Amino acid sequence: MKKVFLILLAAAFMTVLPATAQTETTTQKEKIGDRFVRLGKKAVKEMEKAANNLGDAIGFEDRVDGGRSADSVKVDGTWYMPLYTVNLYKGGDLDIYRSACRSAFEAKYPAVEIVSVVVPQQEWLSDTYKKNNKVTGYVQTLYCYVLGKDDSDGYVNARFVFQRQKEVGKQYEHIANKWPQWESTDVIPMAAYEVLKTK
């Protein structure tokens, strides 16, 4: 994304410079260098806006303004994780994951009332990993979300991740620092929460 951005910026400068040189007269007070800088800044702003719009359209995570992943929701200029309140995971080990996330959340935010602890996916997300461009194993990921109410001020939404991996032909083993890993936290003001509830 950044490489594309720089190429577009260079192209914009090349189109602006000849036009500036042709319209420059000795009676104008603005020097060609000053005009170049001003037009360059304007081009950068326009390109950032276009890049962000394109990123929103196709779900790019590498946004110019540092926004989040494609499932995030923007409310009043701030990006938030979606609110998940329904468990879709039907594995018999669901309570193990929910309990681990609940305990971590309560330890960090003891005064926040937990509203829900959910795993909003039906099964583990699976992927492969490679060594020397050959598949040598598998990694699986499970996400858990804890939503808590912070008195009458707002809400706290936390995302945890569990990961396990295995070499081909062996059993899955937990990845120690991701069992669970506290991945992200949103502090949500009440007005933003009301909007997020509808998304």
Short mmCIF file of C-alpha atoms in Angstrom, two decimals:
data_model
loop_
_atom_site.label_atom_id
_atom_site.label_comp_id
_atom_site.label_asym_id
_atom_site.label_seq_id
_atom_site.Cartn_x
_atom_site.Cartn_y
_atom_site.Cartn_z
CA MET A 1 0.00 0.00 0.00
CA LYS A 2 2.78 2.47 0.91
CA LYS A 3 4.66 1.71 -2.30
CA VAL A 4 1.52 2.37 -4.37
CA PHE A 5 0.99 5.59 -2.41
CA LEU A 6 4.52 6.84 -3.18
CA ILE A 7 4.17 6.02 -6.88
CA LEU A 8 0.87 7.94 -7.05
CA LEU A 9 2.47 10.86 -5.21
CA ALA A 10 5.38 11.00 -7.68
CA ALA A 11 2.95 10.92 -10.60
CA ALA A 12 0.94 13.77 -9.08
CA PHE A 13 4.07 15.90 -8.66
CA MET A 14 5.10 15.29 -12.28
CA THR A 15 1.71 16.46 -13.54
CA VAL A 16 1.62 19.52 -11.28
CA LEU A 17 5.13 20.79 -12.04
CA PRO A 18 4.74 21.41 -15.81
CA ALA A 19 1.42 23.19 -15.27
CA THR A 20 2.99 25.38 -12.60
CA ALA A 21 5.96 26.26 -14.80
CA GLN A 22 3.70 27.24 -17.71
CA THR A 23 1.53 29.60 -15.64
CA GLU A 24 4.32 31.25 -13.66
CA THR A 25 4.94 34.89 -14.52
CA THR A 26 7.43 37.38 -13.17
CA THR A 27 4.61 39.53 -11.76
CA GLN A 28 3.35 36.79 -9.40
CA LYS A 29 4.52 37.08 -5.81
CA GLU A 30 4.37 33.35 -5.12
CA LYS A 31 7.62 31.64 -6.07
CA ILE A 32 7.58 28.41 -8.04
CA GLY A 33 9.09 26.50 -5.09
CA ASP A 34 6.39 27.76 -2.70
CA ARG A 35 3.65 26.86 -5.16
CA PHE A 36 5.18 23.40 -5.64
CA VAL A 37 5.15 22.80 -1.86
CA ARG A 38 1.56 24.04 -1.50
CA LEU A 39 0.28 21.96 -4.40
CA GLY A 40 2.27 18.97 -3.16
CA LYS A 41 0.62 19.16 0.27
CA LYS A 42 -2.79 19.40 -1.37
CA ALA A 43 -2.01 16.37 -3.55
CA VAL A 44 -0.90 14.33 -0.52
CA LYS A 45 -4.17 15.12 1.32
CA GLU A 46 -6.25 14.16 -1.71
CA MET A 47 -4.32 10.94 -2.17
CA GLU A 48 -4.65 10.01 1.52
CA LYS A 49 -8.39 10.54 1.25
CA ALA A 50 -8.58 8.41 -1.91
CA ALA A 51 -6.41 5.69 -0.35
CA ASN A 52 -8.61 5.54 2.74
CA ASN A 53 -11.79 5.38 0.65
CA LEU A 54 -10.28 2.54 -1.39
CA GLY A 55 -9.18 0.80 1.81
CA ASP A 56 -12.70 1.05 3.22
CA ALA A 57 -14.15 -0.37 0.01
CA ILE A 58 -11.89 -3.43 -0.15
CA GLY A 59 -11.18 -3.99 3.55
CA PHE A 60 -7.52 -2.96 3.59
CA GLU A 61 -5.94 -3.03 7.06
CA ASP A 62 -2.98 -0.82 6.07
CA ARG A 63 -4.86 2.47 6.15
CA VAL A 64 -3.04 5.78 5.86
CA ASP A 65 -4.66 7.04 9.07
CA GLY A 66 -3.84 3.92 11.06
CA GLY A 67 -7.36 2.52 11.16
CA ARG A 68 -8.12 -1.06 12.08
CA SER A 69 -9.17 -4.21 10.31
CA ALA A 70 -12.11 -4.51 7.94
CA ASP A 71 -14.59 -5.68 10.61
CA SER A 72 -14.01 -2.55 12.73
CA VAL A 73 -16.74 0.06 12.97
CA LYS A 74 -16.07 3.81 12.82
CA VAL A 75 -18.14 5.97 15.18
CA ASP A 76 -17.51 9.72 15.42
CA GLY A 77 -14.03 9.35 13.93
CA THR A 78 -12.93 6.49 16.22
CA TRP A 79 -12.57 2.84 15.24
CA TYR A 80 -14.08 0.15 17.49
CA MET A 81 -14.25 -3.63 17.42
CA PRO A 82 -17.75 -4.99 16.76
CA LEU A 83 -19.87 -5.98 19.74
CA TYR A 84 -20.36 -9.75 19.89
CA THR A 85 -22.94 -11.10 22.34
CA VAL A 86 -23.84 -14.52 20.90
CA ASN A 87 -21.77 -17.71 21.29
CA LEU A 88 -21.51 -19.56 17.98
CA TYR A 89 -18.84 -22.01 19.09
CA LYS A 90 -20.39 -25.36 20.03
CA GLY A 91 -17.27 -27.24 21.21
CA GLY A 92 -17.43 -28.96 24.58
CA ASP A 93 -14.41 -26.93 25.71
CA LEU A 94 -16.20 -23.56 25.36
CA ASP A 95 -16.34 -22.95 29.12
CA ILE A 96 -12.55 -23.35 29.40
CA TYR A 97 -11.96 -20.46 26.99
CA ARG A 98 -14.68 -18.26 28.43
CA SER A 99 -13.43 -18.82 31.98
CA ALA A 100 -9.82 -17.93 31.09
CA CYS A 101 -10.91 -14.68 29.42
CA ARG A 102 -13.30 -13.78 32.22
CA SER A 103 -10.58 -14.25 34.85
CA ALA A 104 -8.09 -12.06 32.95
CA PHE A 105 -10.71 -9.35 32.42
CA GLU A 106 -11.82 -9.35 36.07
CA ALA A 107 -8.20 -9.11 37.24
CA LYS A 108 -7.61 -6.00 35.14
CA TYR A 109 -11.04 -4.36 35.57
CA PRO A 110 -12.46 -5.52 38.93
CA ALA A 111 -15.08 -2.75 39.09
CA VAL A 112 -16.45 -3.38 35.57
CA GLU A 113 -19.58 -5.54 35.43
CA ILE A 114 -19.22 -8.29 32.81
CA VAL A 115 -22.13 -8.32 30.38
CA SER A 116 -21.04 -11.14 28.06
CA VAL A 117 -18.16 -13.51 27.33
CA VAL A 118 -18.52 -15.06 23.87
CA VAL A 119 -16.72 -16.96 21.14
CA PRO A 120 -18.38 -15.61 17.97
CA GLN A 121 -17.14 -18.29 15.55
CA GLN A 122 -18.46 -21.77 14.91
CA GLU A 123 -15.06 -23.50 14.86
CA TRP A 124 -11.33 -22.88 15.04
CA LEU A 125 -9.91 -20.87 12.14
CA SER A 126 -7.26 -23.04 10.45
CA ASP A 127 -4.18 -22.12 8.46
CA THR A 128 -0.91 -23.73 7.43
CA TYR A 129 2.65 -22.72 8.17
CA LYS A 130 5.67 -23.38 6.01
CA LYS A 131 9.39 -23.98 6.19
CA ASN A 132 11.43 -23.59 3.01
CA ASN A 133 8.19 -22.98 1.08
CA LYS A 134 6.74 -26.36 2.10
CA VAL A 135 3.79 -26.93 4.42
CA THR A 136 5.11 -28.47 7.62
CA GLY A 137 2.25 -27.88 10.02
CA TYR A 138 -1.00 -26.22 10.94
CA VAL A 139 -2.08 -23.39 13.22
CA GLN A 140 -5.58 -22.79 14.55
CA THR A 141 -7.02 -19.61 16.07
CA LEU A 142 -10.01 -18.95 18.31
CA TYR A 143 -11.20 -15.49 19.40
CA CYS A 144 -13.07 -14.63 22.58
CA TYR A 145 -14.69 -11.27 23.39
CA VAL A 146 -15.51 -9.92 26.83
CA LEU A 147 -17.91 -6.99 27.09
CA GLY A 148 -18.20 -5.14 30.39
CA LYS A 149 -20.23 -2.16 31.64
CA ASP A 150 -18.22 0.55 33.38
CA ASP A 151 -20.89 2.01 35.66
CA SER A 152 -22.95 4.60 33.74
CA ASP A 153 -19.94 5.97 31.85
CA GLY A 154 -19.62 3.41 29.09
CA TYR A 155 -18.38 -0.05 28.21
CA VAL A 156 -15.11 -1.97 27.87
CA ASN A 157 -14.77 -4.46 25.00
CA ALA A 158 -11.76 -6.82 25.07
CA ARG A 159 -10.60 -9.38 22.49
CA PHE A 160 -8.57 -12.44 23.47
CA VAL A 161 -6.95 -14.94 21.13
CA PHE A 162 -6.18 -18.63 21.64
CA GLN A 163 -3.81 -20.37 19.24
CA ARG A 164 -2.60 -23.93 18.90
CA GLN A 165 -0.28 -25.53 16.37
CA LYS A 166 0.97 -28.89 15.28
CA GLU A 167 3.57 -30.40 13.03
CA VAL A 168 2.19 -32.66 10.32
CA GLY A 169 1.20 -36.02 11.81
CA LYS A 170 1.41 -34.86 15.45
CA GLN A 171 -1.05 -33.53 18.06
CA TYR A 172 -2.00 -29.89 18.54
CA GLU A 173 -0.15 -28.02 21.29
CA HIS A 174 -1.05 -24.68 22.85
CA ILE A 175 1.05 -21.68 21.90
CA ALA A 176 2.00 -20.57 25.41
CA ASN A 177 1.87 -16.78 24.98
CA LYS A 178 -1.43 -17.08 23.10
CA TRP A 179 -3.44 -19.15 25.54
CA PRO A 180 -5.02 -16.69 25.86
CA GLN A 181 -3.36 -13.49 24.68
CA TRP A 182 -5.14 -10.23 25.47
CA GLU A 183 -5.07 -8.77 21.98
CA SER A 184 -7.09 -5.56 22.03
CA THR A 185 -9.27 -3.34 24.23
CA ASP A 186 -11.82 -0.65 23.38
CA VAL A 187 -13.15 1.81 25.94
CA ILE A 188 -16.54 2.79 24.52
CA PRO A 189 -18.39 5.96 25.62
CA MET A 190 -22.13 5.49 26.07
CA ALA A 191 -23.07 7.41 22.89
CA ALA A 192 -20.72 5.28 20.76
CA TYR A 193 -22.05 2.10 22.41
CA GLU A 194 -25.60 2.96 21.36
CA VAL A 195 -24.41 3.26 17.74
CA LEU A 196 -22.33 0.06 17.89
CA LYS A 197 -25.34 -1.90 19.17
CA THR A 198 -27.06 -1.30 15.83
CA LYS A 199 -24.12 -2.42 13.67
#
